[in-house]
Amino acid sequence: MKKQKTLVSWSTGKDAAWTCLQLANDPSIEIVGIFCSVNAQYQRTAVHSVRIELLQRQAAVMNLPLDIIEIPYPCSNIEYEAIMDAFVEKAKQREVVNFAYGDLFLADIKNYRVNNLVGTGIEAIFPLWELDTQQLANDMLAGGQRSIVTCVDPRRLSVDYVGKVFDEAFIASLPEEIDPCGENGEFHTFVFDSPLFSEAIEIKTGELNSEGHYTWVDLELVVI
């Protein structure tokens, strides 16, 4: 059976990395790369605000091609959709048939992704969709995936959580109303080790910053 060429939507965080791992173990799927939107002005990933060199390092240790989609700032919806339409056309030329996303249960986001690909010949797939998030968090840790909390929404979670490692102690300390995987936008992560990585990524934390609804830590790549 011919494997389905798949690009994984990459945020640098735990859900994207776990999606990638699940697909890597699926005999019907061939992961041909990852793609990520980057703020063209600041050269950082959207929402997570991760430096582009850390994104590139993740791709390198997975030995996967990386498509960086530069988004101007500010950017209208019309501009954004035109940029993404152009990326879809390039993906079709590579015979890509799936875009994989790490969304868990936010139906409006899922529907947006699905609708944007209608008629393109590329299907949006969601390997983690509606999985129990407590069990998913436990599986990530048991599976050897390691990540650090890069940013939080201080309206929902204390900024004291920024820079903490996503581990059993972190999950146990979360207020009851906070999703264990932060799927409601409470927090975001950066994966620094995974079974897919040839080696762990050495990072250090810098200054805290606030922008919009998020407070985030400036992660830096440690060059050995």
Coordinates of C-alpha atoms in Angstrom, one line a residue:
M1 CA 0.0 0.0 0.0
K2 CA 1.3 3.4 -0.9
K3 CA 1.9 5.6 2.1
Q4 CA 0.0 8.9 2.5
K5 CA 2.4 11.8 2.3
T6 CA 1.7 14.0 5.3
L7 CA 2.9 17.4 6.6
V8 CA 2.5 18.0 10.3
S9 CA 1.4 21.4 11.6
W10 CA 4.2 22.3 14.1
S11 CA 3.8 24.7 17.0
T12 CA 7.1 23.6 18.7
G13 CA 4.9 22.2 21.6
K14 CA 3.9 18.9 23.1
D15 CA 0.7 18.3 21.1
A16 CA 2.4 18.8 17.7
A17 CA 5.3 16.6 18.8
W18 CA 3.0 13.8 20.1
T19 CA 1.0 14.0 16.9
C20 CA 4.2 13.5 14.9
L21 CA 5.2 10.5 17.0
Q22 CA 1.8 8.8 16.5
L23 CA 2.0 9.3 12.8
A24 CA 5.6 8.0 12.7
N25 CA 4.3 4.8 14.1
D26 CA 1.4 4.5 11.6
P27 CA 2.4 2.3 8.7
S28 CA 0.0 4.0 6.4
I29 CA 1.6 7.5 6.8
E30 CA 4.8 9.0 5.5
I31 CA 5.8 12.2 7.3
V32 CA 7.4 14.3 4.7
G33 CA 8.0 17.4 6.8
I34 CA 6.6 19.9 9.3
F35 CA 5.3 23.4 8.8
C36 CA 5.1 26.4 11.1
S37 CA 3.9 30.0 10.9
V38 CA 6.4 32.6 12.0
N39 CA 6.0 36.3 12.7
A40 CA 8.0 37.8 9.9
Q41 CA 8.9 40.9 11.9
Y42 CA 10.0 39.2 15.1
Q43 CA 11.2 35.9 13.6
R44 CA 9.4 34.0 16.3
T45 CA 6.6 31.4 16.2
A46 CA 3.0 32.5 16.6
V47 CA 1.6 32.4 20.2
H48 CA 4.5 30.4 21.6
S49 CA 6.9 33.2 20.7
V50 CA 9.8 30.7 20.2
R51 CA 12.9 31.8 18.4
I52 CA 13.2 30.6 14.9
E53 CA 16.6 28.9 15.6
L54 CA 14.9 26.7 18.2
L55 CA 12.2 25.7 15.7
Q56 CA 15.0 24.9 13.2
R57 CA 16.8 22.8 15.8
Q58 CA 13.7 20.7 16.5
A59 CA 13.4 19.9 12.8
A60 CA 17.1 19.1 12.6
V61 CA 17.1 16.6 15.4
M62 CA 14.0 14.9 13.8
N63 CA 15.7 14.9 10.4
L64 CA 12.5 16.4 8.9
P65 CA 12.2 19.1 6.3
L66 CA 10.8 22.3 7.8
D67 CA 8.5 24.8 5.9
I68 CA 8.6 28.2 7.6
I69 CA 5.5 30.2 6.6
E70 CA 6.3 33.9 7.2
I71 CA 3.3 35.9 8.3
P72 CA 3.6 39.7 8.2
Y73 CA 2.7 41.7 11.3
P74 CA 0.1 43.0 11.4
C75 CA -1.8 40.6 9.0
S76 CA -5.4 40.7 7.8
N77 CA -7.4 37.5 7.4
I78 CA -7.3 38.0 3.6
E79 CA -3.5 38.2 3.6
Y80 CA -3.2 35.2 5.9
E81 CA -5.5 33.0 3.8
A82 CA -3.7 34.0 0.6
I83 CA -0.3 33.0 2.1
M84 CA -1.8 29.7 3.3
D85 CA -3.4 29.0 -0.1
A86 CA 0.0 29.4 -1.7
F87 CA 1.5 27.0 0.7
V88 CA -1.2 24.4 0.0
E89 CA -0.5 24.7 -3.7
K90 CA 3.2 24.0 -3.1
A91 CA 2.3 21.0 -0.9
K92 CA 0.1 19.6 -3.6
Q93 CA 3.1 19.7 -6.0
R94 CA 4.9 17.5 -3.5
E95 CA 2.0 15.0 -3.6
V96 CA 1.0 15.7 0.0
V97 CA -2.4 14.4 0.8
N98 CA -2.7 15.2 4.5
F99 CA -2.1 18.1 6.8
A100 CA -2.0 16.7 10.4
Y101 CA -2.9 18.8 13.4
G102 CA -2.6 18.3 17.1
D103 CA -5.9 19.8 18.1
L104 CA -7.8 18.0 20.9
F105 CA -11.3 19.2 21.3
L106 CA -11.9 22.8 20.1
A107 CA -14.4 22.2 17.3
D108 CA -14.3 25.7 15.9
I109 CA -10.6 25.4 15.2
K110 CA -11.0 22.0 13.7
N111 CA -13.8 23.1 11.5
Y112 CA -11.7 26.1 10.3
R113 CA -8.8 23.9 9.3
V114 CA -11.1 21.4 7.6
N115 CA -13.0 24.1 5.7
N116 CA -9.8 25.8 4.5
L117 CA -8.8 22.6 2.8
V118 CA -12.1 21.7 1.1
G119 CA -11.6 21.2 -2.6
T120 CA -7.8 21.2 -2.4
G121 CA -7.2 17.5 -2.5
I122 CA -5.5 17.7 0.9
E123 CA -7.3 16.4 4.0
A124 CA -7.0 17.7 7.5
I125 CA -6.4 14.9 10.0
F126 CA -6.5 15.0 13.8
P127 CA -4.7 12.0 15.4
L128 CA -5.3 13.3 19.0
W129 CA -8.9 14.4 18.5
E130 CA -11.1 13.9 21.6
L131 CA -8.5 11.9 23.5
D132 CA -8.8 12.2 27.3
T133 CA -6.3 15.0 28.1
Q134 CA -5.3 13.7 31.6
Q135 CA -4.5 10.3 30.0
L136 CA -2.8 12.0 27.1
A137 CA -0.6 14.1 29.4
N138 CA 0.4 10.9 31.3
D139 CA 1.1 9.1 28.0
M140 CA 3.4 11.9 26.8
L141 CA 5.5 11.7 30.0
A142 CA 5.5 7.9 30.0
G143 CA 6.5 7.9 26.3
G144 CA 9.6 10.0 27.0
Q145 CA 8.5 13.3 25.7
R146 CA 9.8 16.3 27.6
S147 CA 8.8 19.9 27.4
I148 CA 8.9 23.2 29.1
V149 CA 6.1 25.7 29.6
T150 CA 6.9 28.7 27.4
C151 CA 3.9 30.9 28.1
V152 CA 0.7 31.2 30.0
D153 CA -2.5 33.2 29.8
P154 CA -2.3 35.0 33.2
R155 CA -6.1 35.5 33.2
R156 CA -6.3 31.7 33.7
L157 CA -3.0 30.6 35.2
S158 CA -0.3 32.2 37.3
V159 CA 2.8 33.4 35.6
D160 CA 4.7 31.4 38.2
Y161 CA 4.1 28.4 35.9
V162 CA 6.2 29.9 33.0
G163 CA 9.5 28.2 32.6
K164 CA 8.4 25.0 34.5
V165 CA 9.0 21.6 33.1
F166 CA 5.8 19.8 32.0
D167 CA 6.0 16.8 34.3
E168 CA 3.9 14.9 36.9
A169 CA 4.5 17.6 39.5
F170 CA 3.4 20.4 37.1
I171 CA 0.2 18.6 36.2
A172 CA -0.6 17.7 39.8
S173 CA -0.2 21.4 40.8
L174 CA -2.6 22.8 38.2
P175 CA -5.9 24.3 39.5
E176 CA -8.8 22.0 39.0
E177 CA -10.3 24.1 36.2
I178 CA -7.2 24.0 34.1
D179 CA -7.0 21.4 31.3
P180 CA -3.9 19.1 31.9
C181 CA -2.8 19.8 28.3
G182 CA -3.7 23.5 28.3
E183 CA -6.0 22.9 25.4
N184 CA -8.1 26.0 26.2
G185 CA -5.0 28.2 25.7
E186 CA -4.1 28.3 29.4
F187 CA -0.5 27.5 28.6
H188 CA 1.9 26.4 25.8
T189 CA 5.0 24.4 25.7
F190 CA 8.3 23.8 23.9
V191 CA 9.4 20.2 23.4
F192 CA 13.1 19.7 24.1
D193 CA 13.3 15.9 24.0
S194 CA 11.3 13.2 22.3
P195 CA 11.7 9.6 21.0
L196 CA 11.8 11.2 17.6
F197 CA 14.8 13.4 18.5
S198 CA 18.3 12.2 17.7
E199 CA 19.4 14.1 20.9
A200 CA 17.8 16.4 23.4
I201 CA 17.9 20.1 22.8
E202 CA 19.8 22.2 25.3
I203 CA 18.0 25.3 26.2
K204 CA 18.1 28.1 28.8
T205 CA 15.5 30.5 30.0
G206 CA 15.8 34.2 29.7
E207 CA 13.6 37.2 30.5
L208 CA 9.8 37.1 30.9
N209 CA 7.8 39.2 28.4
S210 CA 4.1 40.1 28.1
E211 CA 2.3 40.6 24.9
G212 CA -1.4 40.5 24.2
H213 CA -3.0 37.9 26.5
Y214 CA 0.2 36.0 27.1
T215 CA 3.2 36.1 29.4
W216 CA 6.1 34.2 27.9
V217 CA 9.7 33.3 28.6
D218 CA 12.5 33.9 26.1
L219 CA 14.0 30.5 25.4
E220 CA 17.5 30.4 24.0
L221 CA 19.4 27.6 22.3
V222 CA 22.5 26.5 24.2
V223 CA 25.4 26.0 21.8
I224 CA 27.8 23.4 23.0

